[in-house]
């Protein structure tokens, strides 16, 4: 089972949303990281055959997905960032409706719907209207509907956006439980959503795939650029102006700062082991999209 992308490009007028991406996905969980506007949603819509590429192609087991048509869609489960639902429908009625849209038999649809509602913790409220659900409950219903046809490819676009930490953990666990023998692509800008469940990380910026690999491999690319240092309160502002500060905490009269710099930023600074959040900040701290700069001035 292989989903392969070759020179995939999507252009809207003068804007290139996806820029000549090459990618090969096999069984496993892939975390797609990128800031808002990086092109993640466009890439996923291309993989779902919802949009037509300007150039390049997407192949499933060496077959072009547009030529496969319905056969490909039957292999696919998709949860968009804002999945559509009928607020007056109950959860169970909605599942049966989506089953009908997917062409599932009535008997299988009933059995599968109840099974999935139980799995995502919504069986007891299956007859409640969706409009009464919390954000987390709606997202759980979203992944349940995406799993109705037991897809081989599961694509999830920002599935935990807006959820509280408890619901995010629950949702990540659900994704892990569904991931066996599937290609799972999870798009997010929340690093912790993929840090523990993704076996491969894809980093996307300005429409291009700038890194791909195991978490420990891509984290290694910023080795030697993450530092921890202690500073008095009068120096914190100066340090923050000169460097990208990832986080800081107060300890008595001193502040402990974790920051990005190409070289030791000040006497006594200690090189820190980088993590996935550091890598995200290294590439995406500049929300306006200007070229990333890591300060090298010394304090």
PDB file of C-alpha atoms in Angstrom:
ATOM      1  CA  UNK A   1       0.000   0.000   0.000  1.00  0.00           C
ATOM      2  CA  UNK A   2       1.572   3.248  -1.180  1.00  0.00           C
ATOM      3  CA  UNK A   3       0.346   6.786  -1.763  1.00  0.00           C
ATOM      4  CA  UNK A   4       2.880   8.636  -3.880  1.00  0.00           C
ATOM      5  CA  UNK A   5       3.018  12.307  -4.823  1.00  0.00           C
ATOM      6  CA  UNK A   6       5.123  13.445  -7.768  1.00  0.00           C
ATOM      7  CA  UNK A   7       5.900  17.122  -8.475  1.00  0.00           C
ATOM      8  CA  UNK A   8       2.496  18.055  -7.076  1.00  0.00           C
ATOM      9  CA  UNK A   9       1.650  21.719  -7.594  1.00  0.00           C
ATOM     10  CA  UNK A  10      -1.451  23.819  -6.984  1.00  0.00           C
ATOM     11  CA  UNK A  11      -1.550  27.445  -8.049  1.00  0.00           C
ATOM     12  CA  UNK A  12      -4.289  30.047  -7.522  1.00  0.00           C
ATOM     13  CA  UNK A  13      -3.570  32.943  -9.825  1.00  0.00           C
ATOM     14  CA  UNK A  14      -0.131  34.199  -8.856  1.00  0.00           C
ATOM     15  CA  UNK A  15      -0.117  32.329  -5.518  1.00  0.00           C
ATOM     16  CA  UNK A  16       1.470  28.864  -5.378  1.00  0.00           C
ATOM     17  CA  UNK A  17      -0.160  27.006  -2.487  1.00  0.00           C
ATOM     18  CA  UNK A  18       1.608  23.677  -3.109  1.00  0.00           C
ATOM     19  CA  UNK A  19       4.953  23.834  -4.865  1.00  0.00           C
ATOM     20  CA  UNK A  20       6.355  20.714  -6.601  1.00  0.00           C
ATOM     21  CA  UNK A  21       6.023  18.326  -3.690  1.00  0.00           C
ATOM     22  CA  UNK A  22       7.440  14.802  -3.912  1.00  0.00           C
ATOM     23  CA  UNK A  23       6.262  12.422  -1.212  1.00  0.00           C
ATOM     24  CA  UNK A  24       5.747   8.716  -0.593  1.00  0.00           C
ATOM     25  CA  UNK A  25       3.416   7.503   2.179  1.00  0.00           C
ATOM     26  CA  UNK A  26       3.119   3.898   3.339  1.00  0.00           C
ATOM     27  CA  UNK A  27       1.521   2.358   6.438  1.00  0.00           C
ATOM     28  CA  UNK A  28       1.986   4.506   9.534  1.00  0.00           C
ATOM     29  CA  UNK A  29       1.118   7.851  11.098  1.00  0.00           C
ATOM     30  CA  UNK A  30       2.528  10.965   9.444  1.00  0.00           C
ATOM     31  CA  UNK A  31       2.433  14.309  11.214  1.00  0.00           C
ATOM     32  CA  UNK A  32       2.210  17.273   8.842  1.00  0.00           C
ATOM     33  CA  UNK A  33       3.529  20.391  10.579  1.00  0.00           C
ATOM     34  CA  UNK A  34       3.289  23.918   9.295  1.00  0.00           C
ATOM     35  CA  UNK A  35       2.069  27.378  10.191  1.00  0.00           C
ATOM     36  CA  UNK A  36      -1.313  28.634   9.002  1.00  0.00           C
ATOM     37  CA  UNK A  37      -1.038  29.319   5.282  1.00  0.00           C
ATOM     38  CA  UNK A  38       1.792  26.835   4.713  1.00  0.00           C
ATOM     39  CA  UNK A  39      -0.317  24.867   2.216  1.00  0.00           C
ATOM     40  CA  UNK A  40      -1.274  21.927   4.438  1.00  0.00           C
ATOM     41  CA  UNK A  41      -5.013  22.031   3.735  1.00  0.00           C
ATOM     42  CA  UNK A  42      -4.503  22.400  -0.017  1.00  0.00           C
ATOM     43  CA  UNK A  43      -2.135  19.417  -0.029  1.00  0.00           C
ATOM     44  CA  UNK A  44      -4.661  17.294   1.860  1.00  0.00           C
ATOM     45  CA  UNK A  45      -7.498  18.294  -0.460  1.00  0.00           C
ATOM     46  CA  UNK A  46      -5.338  17.279  -3.405  1.00  0.00           C
ATOM     47  CA  UNK A  47      -4.643  13.916  -1.753  1.00  0.00           C
ATOM     48  CA  UNK A  48      -8.399  13.473  -1.260  1.00  0.00           C
ATOM     49  CA  UNK A  49      -9.086  14.294  -4.927  1.00  0.00           C
ATOM     50  CA  UNK A  50     -11.275  17.215  -3.857  1.00  0.00           C
ATOM     51  CA  UNK A  51      -9.113  19.635  -5.833  1.00  0.00           C
ATOM     52  CA  UNK A  52      -7.346  19.151  -9.146  1.00  0.00           C
ATOM     53  CA  UNK A  53      -3.599  19.835  -9.220  1.00  0.00           C
ATOM     54  CA  UNK A  54      -2.163  22.471 -11.513  1.00  0.00           C
ATOM     55  CA  UNK A  55       0.713  20.077 -12.220  1.00  0.00           C
ATOM     56  CA  UNK A  56       2.016  16.747 -10.977  1.00  0.00           C
ATOM     57  CA  UNK A  57       0.039  13.729  -9.850  1.00  0.00           C
ATOM     58  CA  UNK A  58      -1.061  11.572  -6.916  1.00  0.00           C
ATOM     59  CA  UNK A  59      -0.833   7.805  -7.317  1.00  0.00           C
ATOM     60  CA  UNK A  60      -2.210   5.009  -5.153  1.00  0.00           C
ATOM     61  CA  UNK A  61      -0.331   1.752  -5.798  1.00  0.00           C
ATOM     62  CA  UNK A  62       0.869   3.242  -9.098  1.00  0.00           C
ATOM     63  CA  UNK A  63      -2.637   4.227 -10.234  1.00  0.00           C
ATOM     64  CA  UNK A  64      -3.516   7.884 -10.783  1.00  0.00           C
ATOM     65  CA  UNK A  65      -6.246   8.695  -8.238  1.00  0.00           C
ATOM     66  CA  UNK A  66      -8.306  10.814 -10.637  1.00  0.00           C
ATOM     67  CA  UNK A  67      -8.555   7.841 -12.968  1.00  0.00           C
ATOM     68  CA  UNK A  68      -9.495   5.547 -10.066  1.00  0.00           C
ATOM     69  CA  UNK A  69     -12.453   7.790  -9.206  1.00  0.00           C
ATOM     70  CA  UNK A  70     -14.981   6.100  -6.898  1.00  0.00           C
ATOM     71  CA  UNK A  71     -12.640   3.181  -6.278  1.00  0.00           C
ATOM     72  CA  UNK A  72     -10.146   5.564  -4.675  1.00  0.00           C
ATOM     73  CA  UNK A  73     -12.755   7.413  -2.632  1.00  0.00           C
ATOM     74  CA  UNK A  74     -13.892   4.085  -1.193  1.00  0.00           C
ATOM     75  CA  UNK A  75     -10.401   3.682   0.275  1.00  0.00           C
ATOM     76  CA  UNK A  76     -10.432   7.130   1.830  1.00  0.00           C
ATOM     77  CA  UNK A  77     -11.521   8.581   5.163  1.00  0.00           C
ATOM     78  CA  UNK A  78     -11.354  12.369   5.499  1.00  0.00           C
ATOM     79  CA  UNK A  79     -11.968  14.764   8.366  1.00  0.00           C
ATOM     80  CA  UNK A  80     -11.691  18.357   7.125  1.00  0.00           C
ATOM     81  CA  UNK A  81     -10.895  21.215   9.467  1.00  0.00           C
ATOM     82  CA  UNK A  82     -14.567  22.178   9.611  1.00  0.00           C
ATOM     83  CA  UNK A  83     -16.561  19.081   8.746  1.00  0.00           C
ATOM     84  CA  UNK A  84     -20.144  19.644   7.716  1.00  0.00           C
ATOM     85  CA  UNK A  85     -23.014  18.252   9.772  1.00  0.00           C
ATOM     86  CA  UNK A  86     -26.739  18.829  10.216  1.00  0.00           C
ATOM     87  CA  UNK A  87     -27.222  20.325  13.695  1.00  0.00           C
ATOM     88  CA  UNK A  88     -30.758  18.935  14.022  1.00  0.00           C
ATOM     89  CA  UNK A  89     -29.586  15.373  13.291  1.00  0.00           C
ATOM     90  CA  UNK A  90     -28.795  13.023  16.128  1.00  0.00           C
ATOM     91  CA  UNK A  91     -25.319  11.485  16.112  1.00  0.00           C
ATOM     92  CA  UNK A  92     -26.733   8.107  15.073  1.00  0.00           C
ATOM     93  CA  UNK A  93     -28.902   9.562  12.296  1.00  0.00           C
ATOM     94  CA  UNK A  94     -25.923  11.501  11.000  1.00  0.00           C
ATOM     95  CA  UNK A  95     -23.793   8.353  10.901  1.00  0.00           C
ATOM     96  CA  UNK A  96     -26.513   6.529   8.949  1.00  0.00           C
ATOM     97  CA  UNK A  97     -26.777   9.459   6.559  1.00  0.00           C
ATOM     98  CA  UNK A  98     -23.022   9.476   5.861  1.00  0.00           C
ATOM     99  CA  UNK A  99     -23.152   5.684   5.457  1.00  0.00           C
ATOM    100  CA  UNK A 100     -25.791   6.121   2.750  1.00  0.00           C
ATOM    101  CA  UNK A 101     -23.688   8.774   1.017  1.00  0.00           C
ATOM    102  CA  UNK A 102     -20.764   6.325   1.037  1.00  0.00           C
ATOM    103  CA  UNK A 103     -22.964   3.577  -0.393  1.00  0.00           C
ATOM    104  CA  UNK A 104     -22.772   1.244   2.598  1.00  0.00           C
ATOM    105  CA  UNK A 105     -25.496  -1.372   3.048  1.00  0.00           C
ATOM    106  CA  UNK A 106     -28.171  -0.556   5.617  1.00  0.00           C
ATOM    107  CA  UNK A 107     -27.390  -3.492   7.897  1.00  0.00           C
ATOM    108  CA  UNK A 108     -23.660  -2.853   7.877  1.00  0.00           C
ATOM    109  CA  UNK A 109     -24.256   0.871   8.378  1.00  0.00           C
ATOM    110  CA  UNK A 110     -26.289   0.315  11.550  1.00  0.00           C
ATOM    111  CA  UNK A 111     -23.771  -2.104  13.031  1.00  0.00           C
ATOM    112  CA  UNK A 112     -20.724  -0.051  12.089  1.00  0.00           C
ATOM    113  CA  UNK A 113     -22.278   3.228  13.273  1.00  0.00           C
ATOM    114  CA  UNK A 114     -23.068   1.860  16.734  1.00  0.00           C
ATOM    115  CA  UNK A 115     -19.637   0.250  16.968  1.00  0.00           C
ATOM    116  CA  UNK A 116     -17.847   3.498  16.100  1.00  0.00           C
ATOM    117  CA  UNK A 117     -20.035   5.673  18.333  1.00  0.00           C
ATOM    118  CA  UNK A 118     -19.123   3.344  21.176  1.00  0.00           C
ATOM    119  CA  UNK A 119     -15.421   3.554  20.301  1.00  0.00           C
ATOM    120  CA  UNK A 120     -15.419   7.364  20.347  1.00  0.00           C
ATOM    121  CA  UNK A 121     -17.462   7.534  23.556  1.00  0.00           C
ATOM    122  CA  UNK A 122     -20.723   8.821  22.055  1.00  0.00           C
ATOM    123  CA  UNK A 123     -22.944   5.741  22.254  1.00  0.00           C
ATOM    124  CA  UNK A 124     -24.824   6.995  25.307  1.00  0.00           C
ATOM    125  CA  UNK A 125     -25.678  10.255  23.514  1.00  0.00           C
ATOM    126  CA  UNK A 126     -26.306   8.746  20.078  1.00  0.00           C
ATOM    127  CA  UNK A 127     -29.885  10.091  20.028  1.00  0.00           C
ATOM    128  CA  UNK A 128     -28.941  13.616  21.127  1.00  0.00           C
ATOM    129  CA  UNK A 129     -28.896  16.377  18.522  1.00  0.00           C
ATOM    130  CA  UNK A 130     -25.442  17.327  17.301  1.00  0.00           C
ATOM    131  CA  UNK A 131     -26.116  21.006  18.039  1.00  0.00           C
ATOM    132  CA  UNK A 132     -26.027  20.145  21.764  1.00  0.00           C
ATOM    133  CA  UNK A 133     -22.529  18.612  21.516  1.00  0.00           C
ATOM    134  CA  UNK A 134     -19.326  20.236  22.754  1.00  0.00           C
ATOM    135  CA  UNK A 135     -16.466  20.880  20.346  1.00  0.00           C
ATOM    136  CA  UNK A 136     -14.696  17.729  21.464  1.00  0.00           C
ATOM    137  CA  UNK A 137     -17.811  15.612  20.989  1.00  0.00           C
ATOM    138  CA  UNK A 138     -18.281  16.983  17.467  1.00  0.00           C
ATOM    139  CA  UNK A 139     -14.677  16.171  16.589  1.00  0.00           C
ATOM    140  CA  UNK A 140     -15.104  12.640  17.920  1.00  0.00           C
ATOM    141  CA  UNK A 141     -18.180  12.300  15.742  1.00  0.00           C
ATOM    142  CA  UNK A 142     -16.080  13.619  12.864  1.00  0.00           C
ATOM    143  CA  UNK A 143     -13.465  10.893  13.185  1.00  0.00           C
ATOM    144  CA  UNK A 144     -16.216   8.281  13.614  1.00  0.00           C
ATOM    145  CA  UNK A 145     -17.810   9.278  10.288  1.00  0.00           C
ATOM    146  CA  UNK A 146     -14.386   9.250   8.618  1.00  0.00           C
ATOM    147  CA  UNK A 147     -13.915   5.626   9.745  1.00  0.00           C
ATOM    148  CA  UNK A 148     -17.292   4.307   8.543  1.00  0.00           C
ATOM    149  CA  UNK A 149     -15.891   2.608   5.445  1.00  0.00           C
ATOM    150  CA  UNK A 150     -12.838   1.268   7.337  1.00  0.00           C
ATOM    151  CA  UNK A 151     -10.536   3.304   5.060  1.00  0.00           C
ATOM    152  CA  UNK A 152      -7.019   2.388   4.093  1.00  0.00           C
ATOM    153  CA  UNK A 153      -6.106   6.088   3.970  1.00  0.00           C
ATOM    154  CA  UNK A 154      -7.167   8.404   6.810  1.00  0.00           C
ATOM    155  CA  UNK A 155      -6.580  12.136   6.337  1.00  0.00           C
ATOM    156  CA  UNK A 156      -7.223  14.503   9.244  1.00  0.00           C
ATOM    157  CA  UNK A 157      -6.925  18.277   8.848  1.00  0.00           C
ATOM    158  CA  UNK A 158      -6.330  20.148  12.134  1.00  0.00           C
ATOM    159  CA  UNK A 159      -8.535  17.680  14.046  1.00  0.00           C
ATOM    160  CA  UNK A 160      -7.738  19.045  17.510  1.00  0.00           C
ATOM    161  CA  UNK A 161      -8.038  22.768  16.792  1.00  0.00           C
ATOM    162  CA  UNK A 162     -10.091  24.407  19.524  1.00  0.00           C
ATOM    163  CA  UNK A 163     -10.131  21.404  21.829  1.00  0.00           C
ATOM    164  CA  UNK A 164      -9.079  21.543  25.464  1.00  0.00           C
ATOM    165  CA  UNK A 165      -5.997  19.510  26.539  1.00  0.00           C
ATOM    166  CA  UNK A 166      -8.058  16.585  27.864  1.00  0.00           C
ATOM    167  CA  UNK A 167     -10.024  16.264  24.607  1.00  0.00           C
ATOM    168  CA  UNK A 168      -6.827  16.577  22.566  1.00  0.00           C
ATOM    169  CA  UNK A 169      -5.227  13.679  24.432  1.00  0.00           C
ATOM    170  CA  UNK A 170      -8.372  11.611  23.986  1.00  0.00           C
ATOM    171  CA  UNK A 171      -8.475  12.414  20.295  1.00  0.00           C
ATOM    172  CA  UNK A 172      -4.801  11.501  19.793  1.00  0.00           C
ATOM    173  CA  UNK A 173      -5.422   8.164  21.476  1.00  0.00           C
ATOM    174  CA  UNK A 174      -8.374   7.538  19.167  1.00  0.00           C
ATOM    175  CA  UNK A 175      -6.220   8.247  16.125  1.00  0.00           C
ATOM    176  CA  UNK A 176      -3.549   5.855  17.382  1.00  0.00           C
ATOM    177  CA  UNK A 177      -6.154   3.138  17.916  1.00  0.00           C
ATOM    178  CA  UNK A 178      -7.386   3.525  14.335  1.00  0.00           C
ATOM    179  CA  UNK A 179      -3.937   3.687  12.757  1.00  0.00           C
ATOM    180  CA  UNK A 180      -3.076  -0.030  12.408  1.00  0.00           C
ATOM    181  CA  UNK A 181      -2.473  -1.046   8.778  1.00  0.00           C
ATOM    182  CA  UNK A 182      -3.467   2.380   7.475  1.00  0.00           C
ATOM    183  CA  UNK A 183      -1.847   5.436   5.978  1.00  0.00           C
ATOM    184  CA  UNK A 184      -2.720   8.197   8.439  1.00  0.00           C
ATOM    185  CA  UNK A 185      -1.873  11.814   7.647  1.00  0.00           C
ATOM    186  CA  UNK A 186      -2.525  14.264  10.481  1.00  0.00           C
ATOM    187  CA  UNK A 187      -2.123  17.970   9.783  1.00  0.00           C
ATOM    188  CA  UNK A 188      -1.612  20.338  12.699  1.00  0.00           C
ATOM    189  CA  UNK A 189       0.243  23.356  14.008  1.00  0.00           C
ATOM    190  CA  UNK A 190      -0.011  21.954  17.557  1.00  0.00           C
ATOM    191  CA  UNK A 191       3.262  20.087  17.976  1.00  0.00           C
ATOM    192  CA  UNK A 192       2.200  17.864  20.874  1.00  0.00           C
ATOM    193  CA  UNK A 193      -0.568  16.368  18.709  1.00  0.00           C
ATOM    194  CA  UNK A 194       1.996  14.493  16.627  1.00  0.00           C
ATOM    195  CA  UNK A 195       4.999  14.320  18.945  1.00  0.00           C
ATOM    196  CA  UNK A 196       3.997  10.998  20.505  1.00  0.00           C
ATOM    197  CA  UNK A 197       1.930   9.268  17.804  1.00  0.00           C
ATOM    198  CA  UNK A 198       3.653  10.062  14.489  1.00  0.00           C
ATOM    199  CA  UNK A 199       6.391   7.786  13.231  1.00  0.00           C
ATOM    200  CA  UNK A 200       7.232  10.295  10.482  1.00  0.00           C
ATOM    201  CA  UNK A 201       7.140  14.088  10.524  1.00  0.00           C
ATOM    202  CA  UNK A 202       6.623  16.226   7.427  1.00  0.00           C
ATOM    203  CA  UNK A 203       7.456  19.920   7.716  1.00  0.00           C
ATOM    204  CA  UNK A 204       5.793  22.241   5.217  1.00  0.00           C
ATOM    205  CA  UNK A 205       6.534  25.918   4.654  1.00  0.00           C
ATOM    206  CA  UNK A 206       5.413  28.287   1.895  1.00  0.00           C
ATOM    207  CA  UNK A 207       3.959  25.415  -0.112  1.00  0.00           C
ATOM    208  CA  UNK A 208       7.132  23.324  -0.029  1.00  0.00           C
ATOM    209  CA  UNK A 209       8.081  20.245   1.936  1.00  0.00           C
ATOM    210  CA  UNK A 210      11.264  21.372   3.682  1.00  0.00           C
ATOM    211  CA  UNK A 211      11.858  18.319   5.904  1.00  0.00           C
ATOM    212  CA  UNK A 212      10.630  14.757   6.232  1.00  0.00           C
ATOM    213  CA  UNK A 213      11.784  11.920   8.430  1.00  0.00           C
ATOM    214  CA  UNK A 214      11.552  10.368  11.845  1.00  0.00           C
ATOM    215  CA  UNK A 215      11.103  12.905  14.664  1.00  0.00           C
ATOM    216  CA  UNK A 216      14.593  12.333  16.026  1.00  0.00           C
ATOM    217  CA  UNK A 217      16.098  12.791  12.552  1.00  0.00           C
ATOM    218  CA  UNK A 218      14.555  16.153  11.780  1.00  0.00           C
ATOM    219  CA  UNK A 219      15.116  17.421  15.325  1.00  0.00           C
ATOM    220  CA  UNK A 220      18.807  16.747  14.789  1.00  0.00           C
ATOM    221  CA  UNK A 221      18.865  19.481  12.122  1.00  0.00           C
ATOM    222  CA  UNK A 222      18.724  22.179  14.816  1.00  0.00           C
ATOM    223  CA  UNK A 223      21.240  20.559  17.160  1.00  0.00           C
ATOM    224  CA  UNK A 224      23.449  23.279  18.650  1.00  0.00           C
ATOM    225  CA  UNK A 225      20.894  26.050  18.106  1.00  0.00           C
ATOM    226  CA  UNK A 226      18.820  25.672  21.285  1.00  0.00           C
ATOM    227  CA  UNK A 227      20.125  27.264  24.495  1.00  0.00           C
ATOM    228  CA  UNK A 228      19.104  27.754  28.083  1.00  0.00           C
ATOM    229  CA  UNK A 229      20.403  30.663  30.085  1.00  0.00           C
ATOM    230  CA  UNK A 230      19.773  32.526  33.330  1.00  0.00           C
ATOM    231  CA  UNK A 231      19.290  36.273  33.336  1.00  0.00           C
ATOM    232  CA  UNK A 232      18.288  38.994  35.733  1.00  0.00           C
ATOM    233  CA  UNK A 233      15.016  40.768  35.029  1.00  0.00           C
ATOM    234  CA  UNK A 234      16.726  43.847  33.594  1.00  0.00           C
ATOM    235  CA  UNK A 235      18.313  41.720  30.817  1.00  0.00           C
ATOM    236  CA  UNK A 236      15.213  39.740  29.769  1.00  0.00           C
ATOM    237  CA  UNK A 237      13.888  42.455  27.455  1.00  0.00           C
ATOM    238  CA  UNK A 238      17.241  42.838  25.734  1.00  0.00           C
ATOM    239  CA  UNK A 239      17.574  39.081  25.232  1.00  0.00           C
ATOM    240  CA  UNK A 240      14.016  38.780  23.899  1.00  0.00           C
ATOM    241  CA  UNK A 241      14.716  41.570  21.390  1.00  0.00           C
ATOM    242  CA  UNK A 242      17.880  39.878  20.143  1.00  0.00           C
ATOM    243  CA  UNK A 243      16.826  36.209  20.042  1.00  0.00           C
ATOM    244  CA  UNK A 244      13.807  33.995  19.430  1.00  0.00           C
ATOM    245  CA  UNK A 245      12.761  33.034  22.953  1.00  0.00           C
ATOM    246  CA  UNK A 246      10.849  29.739  23.040  1.00  0.00           C
ATOM    247  CA  UNK A 247       9.806  29.985  26.669  1.00  0.00           C
ATOM    248  CA  UNK A 248      10.832  31.519  29.952  1.00  0.00           C
ATOM    249  CA  UNK A 249      10.091  30.985  33.635  1.00  0.00           C
ATOM    250  CA  UNK A 250      10.887  32.945  36.751  1.00  0.00           C
ATOM    251  CA  UNK A 251      12.982  31.452  39.539  1.00  0.00           C
ATOM    252  CA  UNK A 252      13.290  33.963  42.330  1.00  0.00           C
ATOM    253  CA  UNK A 253      15.158  36.997  41.096  1.00  0.00           C
ATOM    254  CA  UNK A 254      16.317  35.246  37.911  1.00  0.00           C
ATOM    255  CA  UNK A 255      14.558  34.199  34.722  1.00  0.00           C
ATOM    256  CA  UNK A 256      15.354  30.949  32.896  1.00  0.00           C
ATOM    257  CA  UNK A 257      15.112  31.412  29.132  1.00  0.00           C
ATOM    258  CA  UNK A 258      15.062  28.796  26.396  1.00  0.00           C
ATOM    259  CA  UNK A 259      16.004  30.402  23.097  1.00  0.00           C
ATOM    260  CA  UNK A 260      17.294  29.883  19.582  1.00  0.00           C
ATOM    261  CA  UNK A 261      20.760  31.090  18.558  1.00  0.00           C
ATOM    262  CA  UNK A 262      23.479  29.879  16.195  1.00  0.00           C
ATOM    263  CA  UNK A 263      26.120  30.365  18.894  1.00  0.00           C
ATOM    264  CA  UNK A 264      26.172  30.734  22.668  1.00  0.00           C
ATOM    265  CA  UNK A 265      24.092  33.878  23.295  1.00  0.00           C
ATOM    266  CA  UNK A 266      25.760  34.883  26.566  1.00  0.00           C
ATOM    267  CA  UNK A 267      28.321  33.716  29.120  1.00  0.00           C
ATOM    268  CA  UNK A 268      26.994  30.769  31.108  1.00  0.00           C
ATOM    269  CA  UNK A 269      24.428  29.728  28.469  1.00  0.00           C
ATOM    270  CA  UNK A 270      23.981  25.972  28.238  1.00  0.00           C
ATOM    271  CA  UNK A 271      23.288  24.087  25.022  1.00  0.00           C
ATOM    272  CA  UNK A 272      19.938  22.272  25.368  1.00  0.00           C
ATOM    273  CA  UNK A 273      18.708  19.096  23.687  1.00  0.00           C
ATOM    274  CA  UNK A 274      16.242  20.217  20.983  1.00  0.00           C
ATOM    275  CA  UNK A 275      12.702  18.898  20.723  1.00  0.00           C
ATOM    276  CA  UNK A 276       9.936  19.082  18.130  1.00  0.00           C
ATOM    277  CA  UNK A 277       8.516  22.306  19.554  1.00  0.00           C
ATOM    278  CA  UNK A 278      11.944  23.938  19.209  1.00  0.00           C
ATOM    279  CA  UNK A 279      12.071  22.841  15.576  1.00  0.00           C
ATOM    280  CA  UNK A 280       8.630  24.293  14.927  1.00  0.00           C
ATOM    281  CA  UNK A 281       9.644  27.598  16.477  1.00  0.00           C
ATOM    282  CA  UNK A 282      12.872  27.619  14.459  1.00  0.00           C
ATOM    283  CA  UNK A 283      10.975  27.489  11.172  1.00  0.00           C
ATOM    284  CA  UNK A 284       7.668  29.161  11.998  1.00  0.00           C
ATOM    285  CA  UNK A 285       8.224  31.752  14.728  1.00  0.00           C
ATOM    286  CA  UNK A 286       7.869  34.502  12.144  1.00  0.00           C
ATOM    287  CA  UNK A 287       4.107  34.509  11.556  1.00  0.00           C
ATOM    288  CA  UNK A 288       4.372  37.078   8.772  1.00  0.00           C
ATOM    289  CA  UNK A 289       6.304  34.606   6.655  1.00  0.00           C
ATOM    290  CA  UNK A 290       9.556  36.541   6.284  1.00  0.00           C
ATOM    291  CA  UNK A 291      12.794  34.622   6.038  1.00  0.00           C
ATOM    292  CA  UNK A 292      13.704  33.050   9.375  1.00  0.00           C
ATOM    293  CA  UNK A 293      16.547  34.726  11.266  1.00  0.00           C
ATOM    294  CA  UNK A 294      18.223  33.297  14.330  1.00  0.00           C
ATOM    295  CA  UNK A 295      20.005  35.970  16.325  1.00  0.00           C
ATOM    296  CA  UNK A 296      23.751  35.628  16.717  1.00  0.00           C
ATOM    297  CA  UNK A 297      24.427  38.726  18.769  1.00  0.00           C
ATOM    298  CA  UNK A 298      25.885  38.131  22.187  1.00  0.00           C
ATOM    299  CA  UNK A 299      24.530  39.709  25.331  1.00  0.00           C
TER     300      UNK A 299
END
